[in-house]
mmCIF file of C-alpha atoms and ligand atoms in Angstrom:
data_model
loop_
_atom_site.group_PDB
_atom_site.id
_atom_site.type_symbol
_atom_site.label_atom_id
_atom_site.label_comp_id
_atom_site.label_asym_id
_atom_site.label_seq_id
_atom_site.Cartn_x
_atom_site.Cartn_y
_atom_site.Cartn_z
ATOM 1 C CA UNK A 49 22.006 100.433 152.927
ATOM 2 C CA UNK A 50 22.846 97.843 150.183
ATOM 3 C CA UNK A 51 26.750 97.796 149.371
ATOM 4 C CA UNK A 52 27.812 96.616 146.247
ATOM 5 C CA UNK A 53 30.546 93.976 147.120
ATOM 6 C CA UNK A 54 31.374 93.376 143.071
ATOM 7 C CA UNK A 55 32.323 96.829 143.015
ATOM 8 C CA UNK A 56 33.872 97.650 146.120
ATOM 9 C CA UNK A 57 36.134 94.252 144.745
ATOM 10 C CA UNK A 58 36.784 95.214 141.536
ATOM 11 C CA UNK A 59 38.398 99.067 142.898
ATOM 12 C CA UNK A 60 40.702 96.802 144.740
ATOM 13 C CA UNK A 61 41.489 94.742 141.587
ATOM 14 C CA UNK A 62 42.278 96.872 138.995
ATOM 15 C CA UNK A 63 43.959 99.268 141.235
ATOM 16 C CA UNK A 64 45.594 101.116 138.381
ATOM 17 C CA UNK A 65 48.756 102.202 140.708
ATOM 18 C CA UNK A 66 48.918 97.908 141.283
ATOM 19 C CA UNK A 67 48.655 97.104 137.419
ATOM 20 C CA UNK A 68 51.042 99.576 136.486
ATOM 21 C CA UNK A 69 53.822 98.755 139.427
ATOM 22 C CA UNK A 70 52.711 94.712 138.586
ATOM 23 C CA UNK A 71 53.885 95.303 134.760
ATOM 24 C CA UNK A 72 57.219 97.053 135.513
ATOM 25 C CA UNK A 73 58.327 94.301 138.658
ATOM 26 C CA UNK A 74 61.257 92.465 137.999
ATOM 27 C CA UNK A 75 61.004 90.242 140.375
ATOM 28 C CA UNK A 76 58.602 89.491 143.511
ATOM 29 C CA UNK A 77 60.210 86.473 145.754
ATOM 30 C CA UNK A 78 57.509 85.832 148.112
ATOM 31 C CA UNK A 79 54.488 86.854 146.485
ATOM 32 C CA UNK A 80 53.678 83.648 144.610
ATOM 33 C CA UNK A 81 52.110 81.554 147.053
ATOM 34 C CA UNK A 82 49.395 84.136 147.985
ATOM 35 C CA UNK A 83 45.953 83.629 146.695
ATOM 36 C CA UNK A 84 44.856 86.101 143.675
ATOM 37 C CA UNK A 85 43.269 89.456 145.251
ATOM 38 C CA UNK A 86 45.530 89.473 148.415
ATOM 39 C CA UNK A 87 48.092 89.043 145.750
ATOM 40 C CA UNK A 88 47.742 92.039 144.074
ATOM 41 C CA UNK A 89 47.306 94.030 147.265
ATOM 42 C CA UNK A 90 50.817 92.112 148.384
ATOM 43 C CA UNK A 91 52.822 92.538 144.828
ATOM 44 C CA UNK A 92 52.021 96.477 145.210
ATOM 45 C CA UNK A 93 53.344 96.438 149.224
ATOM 46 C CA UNK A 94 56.288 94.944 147.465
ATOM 47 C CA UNK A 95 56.767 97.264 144.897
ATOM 48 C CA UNK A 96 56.347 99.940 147.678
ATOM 49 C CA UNK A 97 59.403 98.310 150.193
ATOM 50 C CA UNK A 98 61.496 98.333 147.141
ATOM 51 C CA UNK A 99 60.855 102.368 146.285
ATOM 52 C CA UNK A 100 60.813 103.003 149.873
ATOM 53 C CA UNK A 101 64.020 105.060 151.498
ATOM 54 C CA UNK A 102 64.439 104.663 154.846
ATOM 55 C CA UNK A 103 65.341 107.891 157.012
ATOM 56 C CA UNK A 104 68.460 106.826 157.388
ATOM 57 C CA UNK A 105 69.346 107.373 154.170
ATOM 58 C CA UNK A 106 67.915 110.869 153.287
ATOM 59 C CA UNK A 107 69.666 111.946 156.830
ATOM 60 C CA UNK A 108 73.307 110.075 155.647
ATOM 61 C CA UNK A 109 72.953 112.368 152.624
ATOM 62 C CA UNK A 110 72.097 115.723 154.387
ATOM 63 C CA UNK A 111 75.070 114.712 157.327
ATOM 64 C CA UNK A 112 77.303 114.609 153.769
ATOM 65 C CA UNK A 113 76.477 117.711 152.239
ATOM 66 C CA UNK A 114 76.431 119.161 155.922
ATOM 67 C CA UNK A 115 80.152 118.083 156.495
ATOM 68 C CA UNK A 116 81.455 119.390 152.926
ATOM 69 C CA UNK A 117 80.086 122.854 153.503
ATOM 70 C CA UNK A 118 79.105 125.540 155.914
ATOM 71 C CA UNK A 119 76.903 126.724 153.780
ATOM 72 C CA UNK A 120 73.096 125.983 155.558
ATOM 73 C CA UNK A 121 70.136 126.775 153.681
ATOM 74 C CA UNK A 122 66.342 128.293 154.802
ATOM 75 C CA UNK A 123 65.630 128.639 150.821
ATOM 76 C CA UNK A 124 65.494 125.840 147.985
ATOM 77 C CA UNK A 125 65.199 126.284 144.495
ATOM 78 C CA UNK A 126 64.409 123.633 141.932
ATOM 79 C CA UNK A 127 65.026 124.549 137.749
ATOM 80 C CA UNK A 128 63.193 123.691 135.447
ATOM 81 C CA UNK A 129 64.672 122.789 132.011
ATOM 82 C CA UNK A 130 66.541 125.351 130.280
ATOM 83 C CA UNK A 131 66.270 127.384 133.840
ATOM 84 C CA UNK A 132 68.992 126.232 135.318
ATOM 85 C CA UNK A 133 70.848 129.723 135.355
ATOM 86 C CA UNK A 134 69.183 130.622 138.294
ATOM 87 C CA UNK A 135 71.480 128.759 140.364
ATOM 88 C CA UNK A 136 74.668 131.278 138.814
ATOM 89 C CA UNK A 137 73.396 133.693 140.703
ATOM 90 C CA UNK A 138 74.016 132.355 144.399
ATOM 91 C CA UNK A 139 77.276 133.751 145.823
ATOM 92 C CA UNK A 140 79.857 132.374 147.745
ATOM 93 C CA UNK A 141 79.115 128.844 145.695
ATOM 94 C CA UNK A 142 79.656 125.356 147.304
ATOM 95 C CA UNK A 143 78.587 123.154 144.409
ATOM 96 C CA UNK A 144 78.329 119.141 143.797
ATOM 97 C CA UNK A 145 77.953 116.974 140.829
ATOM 98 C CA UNK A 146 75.209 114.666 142.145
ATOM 99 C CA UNK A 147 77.121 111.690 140.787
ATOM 100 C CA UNK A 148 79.276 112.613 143.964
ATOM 101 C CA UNK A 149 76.525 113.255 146.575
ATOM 102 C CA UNK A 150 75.579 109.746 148.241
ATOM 103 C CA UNK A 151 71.875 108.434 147.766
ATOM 104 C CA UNK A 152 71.320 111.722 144.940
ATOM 105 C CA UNK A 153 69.951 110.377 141.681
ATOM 106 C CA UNK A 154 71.568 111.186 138.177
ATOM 107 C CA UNK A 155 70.266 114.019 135.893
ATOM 108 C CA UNK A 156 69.541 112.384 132.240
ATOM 109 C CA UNK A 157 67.369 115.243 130.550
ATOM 110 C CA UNK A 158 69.197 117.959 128.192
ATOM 111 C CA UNK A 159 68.896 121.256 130.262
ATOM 112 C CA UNK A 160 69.291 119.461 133.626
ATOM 113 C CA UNK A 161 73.101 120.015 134.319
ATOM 114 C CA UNK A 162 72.804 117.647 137.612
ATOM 115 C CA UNK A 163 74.417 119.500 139.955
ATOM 116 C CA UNK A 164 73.356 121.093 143.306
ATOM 117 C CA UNK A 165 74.989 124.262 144.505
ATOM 118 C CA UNK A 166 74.642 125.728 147.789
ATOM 119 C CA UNK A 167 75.557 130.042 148.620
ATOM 120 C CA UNK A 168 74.038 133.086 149.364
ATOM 121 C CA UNK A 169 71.475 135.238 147.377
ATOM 122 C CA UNK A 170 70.381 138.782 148.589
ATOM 123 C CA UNK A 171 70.967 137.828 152.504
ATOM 124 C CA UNK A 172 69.156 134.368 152.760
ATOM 125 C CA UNK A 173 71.567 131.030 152.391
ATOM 126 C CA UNK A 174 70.160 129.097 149.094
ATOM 127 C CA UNK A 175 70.259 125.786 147.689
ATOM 128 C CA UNK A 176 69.667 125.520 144.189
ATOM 129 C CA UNK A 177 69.137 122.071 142.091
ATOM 130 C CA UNK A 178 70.590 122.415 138.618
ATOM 131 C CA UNK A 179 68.655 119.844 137.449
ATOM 132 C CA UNK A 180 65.539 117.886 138.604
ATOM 133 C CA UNK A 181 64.361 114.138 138.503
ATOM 134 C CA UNK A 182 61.543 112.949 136.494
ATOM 135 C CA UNK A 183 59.528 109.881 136.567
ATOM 136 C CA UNK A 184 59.946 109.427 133.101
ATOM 137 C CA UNK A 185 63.885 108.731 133.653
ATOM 138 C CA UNK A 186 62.933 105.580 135.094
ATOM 139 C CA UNK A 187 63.232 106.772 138.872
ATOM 140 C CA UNK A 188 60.633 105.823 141.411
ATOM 141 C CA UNK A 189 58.338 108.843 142.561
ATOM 142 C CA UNK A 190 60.479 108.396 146.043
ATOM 143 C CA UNK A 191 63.842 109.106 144.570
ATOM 144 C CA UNK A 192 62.556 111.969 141.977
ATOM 145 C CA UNK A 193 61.706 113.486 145.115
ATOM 146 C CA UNK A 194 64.521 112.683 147.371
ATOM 147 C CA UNK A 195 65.953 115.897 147.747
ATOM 148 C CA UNK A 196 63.089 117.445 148.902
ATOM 149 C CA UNK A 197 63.442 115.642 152.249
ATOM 150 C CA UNK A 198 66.971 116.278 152.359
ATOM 151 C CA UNK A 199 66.504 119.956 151.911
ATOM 152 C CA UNK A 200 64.191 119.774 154.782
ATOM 153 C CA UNK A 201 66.886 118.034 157.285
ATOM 154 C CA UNK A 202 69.324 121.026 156.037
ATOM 155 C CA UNK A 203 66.978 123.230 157.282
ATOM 156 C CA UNK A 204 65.085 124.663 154.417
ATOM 157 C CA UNK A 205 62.038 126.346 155.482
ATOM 158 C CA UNK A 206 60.816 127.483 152.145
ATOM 159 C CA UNK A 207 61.066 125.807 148.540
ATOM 160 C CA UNK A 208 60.697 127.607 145.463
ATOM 161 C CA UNK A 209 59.606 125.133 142.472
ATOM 162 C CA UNK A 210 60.135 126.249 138.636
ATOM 163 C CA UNK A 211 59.339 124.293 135.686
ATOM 164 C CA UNK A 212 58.785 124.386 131.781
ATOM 165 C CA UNK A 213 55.018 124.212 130.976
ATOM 166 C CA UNK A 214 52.695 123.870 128.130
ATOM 167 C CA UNK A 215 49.640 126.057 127.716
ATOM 168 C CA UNK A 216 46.440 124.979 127.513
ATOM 169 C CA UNK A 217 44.478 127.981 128.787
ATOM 170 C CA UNK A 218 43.704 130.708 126.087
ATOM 171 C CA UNK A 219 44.805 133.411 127.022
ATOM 172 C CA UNK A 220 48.560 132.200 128.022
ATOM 173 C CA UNK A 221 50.982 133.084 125.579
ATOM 174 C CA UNK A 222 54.980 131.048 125.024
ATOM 175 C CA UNK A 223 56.997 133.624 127.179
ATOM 176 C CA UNK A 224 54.104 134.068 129.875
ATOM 177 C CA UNK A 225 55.020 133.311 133.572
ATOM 178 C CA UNK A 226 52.462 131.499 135.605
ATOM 179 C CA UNK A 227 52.295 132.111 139.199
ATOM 180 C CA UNK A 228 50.834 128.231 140.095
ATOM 181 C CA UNK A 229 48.103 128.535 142.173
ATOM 182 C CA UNK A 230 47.330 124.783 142.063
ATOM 183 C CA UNK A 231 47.773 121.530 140.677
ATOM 184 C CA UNK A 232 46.172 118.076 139.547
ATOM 185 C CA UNK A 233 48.486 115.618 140.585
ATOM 186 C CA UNK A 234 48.044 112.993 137.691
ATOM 187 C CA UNK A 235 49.883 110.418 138.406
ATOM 188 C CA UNK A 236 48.685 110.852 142.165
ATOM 189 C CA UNK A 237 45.162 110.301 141.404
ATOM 190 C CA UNK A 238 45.838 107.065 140.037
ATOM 191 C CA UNK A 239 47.925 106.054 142.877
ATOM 192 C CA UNK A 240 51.354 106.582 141.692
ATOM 193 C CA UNK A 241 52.144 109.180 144.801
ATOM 194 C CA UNK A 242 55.649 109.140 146.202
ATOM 195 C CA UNK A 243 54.006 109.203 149.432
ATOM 196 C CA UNK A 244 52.519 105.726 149.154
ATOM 197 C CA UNK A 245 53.588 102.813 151.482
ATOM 198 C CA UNK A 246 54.643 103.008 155.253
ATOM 199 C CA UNK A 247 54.020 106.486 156.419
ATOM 200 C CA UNK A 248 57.507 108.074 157.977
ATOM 201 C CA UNK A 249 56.043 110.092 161.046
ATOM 202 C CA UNK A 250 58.734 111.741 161.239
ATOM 203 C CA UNK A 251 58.980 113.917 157.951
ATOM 204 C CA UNK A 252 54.566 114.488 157.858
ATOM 205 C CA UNK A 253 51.206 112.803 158.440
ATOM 206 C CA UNK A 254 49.672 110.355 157.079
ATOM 207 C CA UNK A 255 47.082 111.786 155.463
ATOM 208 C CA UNK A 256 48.146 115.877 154.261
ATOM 209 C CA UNK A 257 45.944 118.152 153.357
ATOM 210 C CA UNK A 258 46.739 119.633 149.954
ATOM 211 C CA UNK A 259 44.048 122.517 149.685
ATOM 212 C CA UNK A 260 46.721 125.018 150.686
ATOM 213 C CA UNK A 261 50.050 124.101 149.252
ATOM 214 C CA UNK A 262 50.903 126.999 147.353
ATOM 215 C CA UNK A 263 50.963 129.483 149.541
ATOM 216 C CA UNK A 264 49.198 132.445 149.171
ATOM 217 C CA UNK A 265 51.213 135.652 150.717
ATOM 218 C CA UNK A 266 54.055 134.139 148.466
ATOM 219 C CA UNK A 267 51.612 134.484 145.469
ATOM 220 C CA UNK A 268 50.653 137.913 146.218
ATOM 221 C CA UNK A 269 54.561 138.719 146.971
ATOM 222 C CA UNK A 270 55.004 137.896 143.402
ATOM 223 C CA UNK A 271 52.162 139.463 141.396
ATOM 224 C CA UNK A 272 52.941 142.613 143.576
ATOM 225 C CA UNK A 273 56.789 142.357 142.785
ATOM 226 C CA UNK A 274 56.164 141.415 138.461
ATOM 227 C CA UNK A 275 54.255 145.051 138.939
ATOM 228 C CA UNK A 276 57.343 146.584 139.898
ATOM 229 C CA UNK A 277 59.475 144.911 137.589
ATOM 230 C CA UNK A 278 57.289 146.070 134.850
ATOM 231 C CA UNK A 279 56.460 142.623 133.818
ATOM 232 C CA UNK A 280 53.077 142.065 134.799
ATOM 233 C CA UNK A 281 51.654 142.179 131.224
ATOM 234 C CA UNK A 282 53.014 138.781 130.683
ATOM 235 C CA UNK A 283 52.434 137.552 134.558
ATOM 236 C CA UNK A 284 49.427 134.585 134.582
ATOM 237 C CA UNK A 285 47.998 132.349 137.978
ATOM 238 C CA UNK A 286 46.738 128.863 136.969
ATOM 239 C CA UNK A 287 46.469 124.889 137.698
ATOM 240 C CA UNK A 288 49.580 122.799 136.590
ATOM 241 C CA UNK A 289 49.084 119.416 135.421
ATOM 242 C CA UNK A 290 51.704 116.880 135.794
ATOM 243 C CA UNK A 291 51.601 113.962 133.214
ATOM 244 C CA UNK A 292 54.204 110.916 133.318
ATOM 245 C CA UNK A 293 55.719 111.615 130.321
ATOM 246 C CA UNK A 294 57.924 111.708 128.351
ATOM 247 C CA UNK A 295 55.681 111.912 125.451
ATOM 248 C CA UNK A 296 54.029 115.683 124.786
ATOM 249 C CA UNK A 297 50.207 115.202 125.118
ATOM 250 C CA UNK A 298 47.804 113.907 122.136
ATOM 251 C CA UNK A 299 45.034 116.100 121.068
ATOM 252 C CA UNK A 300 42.415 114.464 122.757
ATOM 253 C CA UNK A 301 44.351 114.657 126.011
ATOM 254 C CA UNK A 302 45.074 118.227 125.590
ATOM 255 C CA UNK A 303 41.415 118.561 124.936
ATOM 256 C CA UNK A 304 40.799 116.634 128.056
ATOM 257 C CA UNK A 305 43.418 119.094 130.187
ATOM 258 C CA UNK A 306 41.110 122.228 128.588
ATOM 259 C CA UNK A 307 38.056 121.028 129.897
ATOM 260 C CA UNK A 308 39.395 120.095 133.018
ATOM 261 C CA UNK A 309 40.297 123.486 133.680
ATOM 262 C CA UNK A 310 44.222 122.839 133.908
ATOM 263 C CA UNK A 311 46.386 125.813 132.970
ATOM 264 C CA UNK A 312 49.094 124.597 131.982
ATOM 265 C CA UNK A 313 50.749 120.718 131.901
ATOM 266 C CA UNK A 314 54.500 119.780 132.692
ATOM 267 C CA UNK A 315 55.731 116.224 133.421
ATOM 268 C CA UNK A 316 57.386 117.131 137.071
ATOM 269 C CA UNK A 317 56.673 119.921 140.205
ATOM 270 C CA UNK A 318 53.643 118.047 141.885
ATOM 271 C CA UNK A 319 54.980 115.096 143.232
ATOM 272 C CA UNK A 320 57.586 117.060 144.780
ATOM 273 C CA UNK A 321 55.238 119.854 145.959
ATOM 274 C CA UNK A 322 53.399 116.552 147.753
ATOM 275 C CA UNK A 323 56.783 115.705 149.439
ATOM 276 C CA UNK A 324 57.488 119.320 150.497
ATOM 277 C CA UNK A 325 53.912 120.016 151.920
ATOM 278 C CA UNK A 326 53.647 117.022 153.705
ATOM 279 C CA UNK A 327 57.287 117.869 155.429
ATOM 280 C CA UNK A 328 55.759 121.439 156.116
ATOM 281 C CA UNK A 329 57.691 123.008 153.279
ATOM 282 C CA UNK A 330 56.172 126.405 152.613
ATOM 283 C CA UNK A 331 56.072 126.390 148.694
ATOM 284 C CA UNK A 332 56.098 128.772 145.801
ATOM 285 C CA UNK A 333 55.918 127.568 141.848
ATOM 286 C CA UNK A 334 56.350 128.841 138.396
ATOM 287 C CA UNK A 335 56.150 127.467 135.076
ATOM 288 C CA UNK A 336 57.382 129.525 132.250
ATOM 289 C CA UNK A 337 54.636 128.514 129.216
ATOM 290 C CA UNK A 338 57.261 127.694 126.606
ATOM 291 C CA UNK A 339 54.837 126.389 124.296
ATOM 292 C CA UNK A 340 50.893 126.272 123.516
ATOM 293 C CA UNK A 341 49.501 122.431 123.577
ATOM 294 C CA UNK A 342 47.994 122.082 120.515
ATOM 295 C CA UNK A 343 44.244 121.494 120.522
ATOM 296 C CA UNK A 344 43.154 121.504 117.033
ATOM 297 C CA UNK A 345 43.975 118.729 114.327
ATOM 298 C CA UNK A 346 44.505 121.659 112.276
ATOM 299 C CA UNK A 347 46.953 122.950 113.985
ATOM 300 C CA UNK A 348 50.245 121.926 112.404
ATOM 301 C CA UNK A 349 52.402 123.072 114.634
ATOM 302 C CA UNK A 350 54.178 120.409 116.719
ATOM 303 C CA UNK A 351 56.498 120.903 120.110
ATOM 304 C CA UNK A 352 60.033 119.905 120.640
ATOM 305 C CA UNK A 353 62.665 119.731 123.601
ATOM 306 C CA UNK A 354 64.902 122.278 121.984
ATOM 307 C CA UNK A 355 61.977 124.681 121.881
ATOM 308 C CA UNK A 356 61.406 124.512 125.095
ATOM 309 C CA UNK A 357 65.046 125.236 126.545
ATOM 310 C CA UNK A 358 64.791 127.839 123.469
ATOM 311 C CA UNK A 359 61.990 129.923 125.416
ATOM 312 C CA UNK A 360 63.851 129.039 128.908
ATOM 313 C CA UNK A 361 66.660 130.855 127.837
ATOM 314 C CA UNK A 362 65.043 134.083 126.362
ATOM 315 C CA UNK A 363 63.232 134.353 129.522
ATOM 316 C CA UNK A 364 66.458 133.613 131.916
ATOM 317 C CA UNK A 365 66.347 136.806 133.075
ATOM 318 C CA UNK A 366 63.054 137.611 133.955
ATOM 319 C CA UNK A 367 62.326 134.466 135.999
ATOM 320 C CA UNK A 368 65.822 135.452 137.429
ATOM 321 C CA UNK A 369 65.435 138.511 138.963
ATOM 322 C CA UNK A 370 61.483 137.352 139.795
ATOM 323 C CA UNK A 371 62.817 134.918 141.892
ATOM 324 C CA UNK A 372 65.839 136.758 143.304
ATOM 325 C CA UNK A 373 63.472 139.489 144.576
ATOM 326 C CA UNK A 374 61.201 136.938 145.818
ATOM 327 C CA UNK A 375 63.906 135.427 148.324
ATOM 328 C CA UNK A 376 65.134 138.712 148.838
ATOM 329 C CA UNK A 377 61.282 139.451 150.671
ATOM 330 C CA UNK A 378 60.260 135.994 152.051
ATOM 331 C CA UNK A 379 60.658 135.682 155.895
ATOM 332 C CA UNK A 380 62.703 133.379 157.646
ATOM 333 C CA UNK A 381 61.462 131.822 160.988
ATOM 334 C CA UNK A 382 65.294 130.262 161.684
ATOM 335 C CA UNK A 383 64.100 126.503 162.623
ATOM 336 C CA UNK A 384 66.954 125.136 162.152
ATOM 337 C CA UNK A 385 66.308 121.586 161.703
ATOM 338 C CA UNK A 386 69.815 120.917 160.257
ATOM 339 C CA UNK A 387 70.238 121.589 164.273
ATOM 340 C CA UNK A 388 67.220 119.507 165.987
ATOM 341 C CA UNK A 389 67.445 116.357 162.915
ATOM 342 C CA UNK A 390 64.118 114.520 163.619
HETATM 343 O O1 R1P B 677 59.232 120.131 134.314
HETATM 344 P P1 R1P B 677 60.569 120.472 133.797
HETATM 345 O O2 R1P B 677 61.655 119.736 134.504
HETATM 346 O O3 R1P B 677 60.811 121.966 133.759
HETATM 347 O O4 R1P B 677 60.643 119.949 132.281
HETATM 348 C C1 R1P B 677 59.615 120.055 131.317
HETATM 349 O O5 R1P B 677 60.281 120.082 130.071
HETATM 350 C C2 R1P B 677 60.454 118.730 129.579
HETATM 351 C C3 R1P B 677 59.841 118.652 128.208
HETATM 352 O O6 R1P B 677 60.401 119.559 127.334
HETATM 353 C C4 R1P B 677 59.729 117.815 130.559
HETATM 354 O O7 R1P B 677 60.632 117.231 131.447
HETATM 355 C C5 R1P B 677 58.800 118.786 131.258
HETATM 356 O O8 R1P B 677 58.413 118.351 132.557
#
């Protein structure tokens, strides 16, 4: 068989995850001297040390949060903008700022209040993130998903993912819930994966499957308890997209999503479902549509921020007591690996 060596060079070349961590380097100290392909192969290893956190660190900050309270968690919750109530629920409440956890990143996006606040919700011991980390804010892909790996050296067992989403499908309407059976990892595909760089053995494998990571008898859990809630007339399953950011999507790109069959597009949820699946996080995820993507250049409707938190709030309760009802069911195998830190 003949193999094409001008192609197989030019993938390495324009590896897009290497032009796009090249543009953004500040500085790369010993990269100069190297000749130009093993360059760009070296400058993205560099970029990769930089983002890389070290065990160490995600265990210093789960040793903190374990030594100011006795709260420890088998369930995490992450909000989504403008559904950040779900965390007022939790009783007995420990809560932090994370400007006062070690290692935590800051919260900049309206509807994120930043803070992280442990209790107890129908029997199982929570953690709940007021607030998530986006790419878009300038953080690496390793620190938007730093809690993740924290939660798992607490001891979380099962993490419960929520999000603001636009709709691209046509039958979802602003208000619906989607149960998300799936993504397509955007910024993954193109190499921007906060898994990339040394592999740490000791959270996952080097190479994790993906085909399963929303689990299914969660799913089903869910549809079966939006039946008894009476809410299953606005209950959908789809594929989430996530996008970089921070701009909403173009017309052509939202006519790209369509075809590709994605449901519904956010700018956060799968790089931190990657995280928690390849740490052997069982995984659940919502995104409440808060707006339709518009797809025609007729279509003069445009979507804003405040819209979104708008459609968060008037559906507060729903995804509340969805959720609560959810933890109230899920199992708990008690690995306690707040106990047996790898
Ligand atoms: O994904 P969450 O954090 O819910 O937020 C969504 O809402 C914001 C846009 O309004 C973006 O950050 C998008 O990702």
């Amino acid at each position: 068989m003949e193999i094409n060596l001008v192609a197989a060079a030019g993938t390495t070349l324009i590896n897009p995850s290497c032009c796009f961590k090249s543009t953004f380097s500040s500085s790369s100290s010993s990269s100069s001297s190297s000749s130009s392909s093993s360059s760009v192969v070296c400058q993205s290893s560099i970029m990769h040390s930089k983002d890389q956190i070290s065990h160490d660190e995600y265990q210093k900050t789960a040793d903190w949060l374990m030594s100011q309270t006795k709260h420890r968690p088998q369930v995490a919750i992450i909000c989504g903008s403008g559904l950040g109530m779900l965390a007022d629920t939790l009783k007995c409440q420990d809560s932090f700022a994370y400007s006062d956890i070690p290692g935590f990143p800051q919260s900049t996006v309206q509807g994120h209040a930043g803070r992280l606040v442990f209790g107890e919700l129908k029997g199982k011991t929570c953690v709940c993130m007021q607030g998530r980390f986006h790419m878009y804010e300038g953080h690496s892909l390793a620190k938007t998903t730093f809690p993740v790996r924290v939660f798992k050296l607490l001891g979380v067992e099962t993490l419960i993912v929520t999000n603001a989403a636009g709709s691209l499908a046509d039958g979802f309407h602003p208000g619906d819930i989607m149960i998300i059976k799936d993504h397509v990892n955007f910024p993954g595909l193109v190499g921007l994966n906060p898994l990339s760089g040394p592999n740490d053995d000791k959270f996952g494998p080097r190479f994790p499957a993906m085909s399963s990571c929303y689990d299914k008898d969660l799913r089903c859990l869910a549809l079966d308890i939006a039946k008894q809630q009476g809410v299953s007339g606005f209950m959908q399953e789809g594929v989430y997209a996530m996008v970089g950011g921070p701009n909403f999507e173009s017309i052509a790109e939202a006519r790209l999503l369509h075809r590709l069959g994605v449901d519904a597009v956010g700018m956060s949820t799968a790089a931190e479902v990657v995280v928690a699946t390849h740490c052997g996080l069982r995984v659940f995820g919502l995104s409440l549509i808060t707006n339709k993507v518009v797809k025609s250049y007729e279509d003069s409707e445009s979507v804003n921020h405040d819209g979104v938190l708008e459609v968060g709030r008037l559906r507060s309760l729903t995804v509340q007591q969805l959720v609560t009802e959810l933890i109230s069911r899920i199992e708990i195998n008690n690995n306690d690996d707040s106990k047996n830190a790898v």
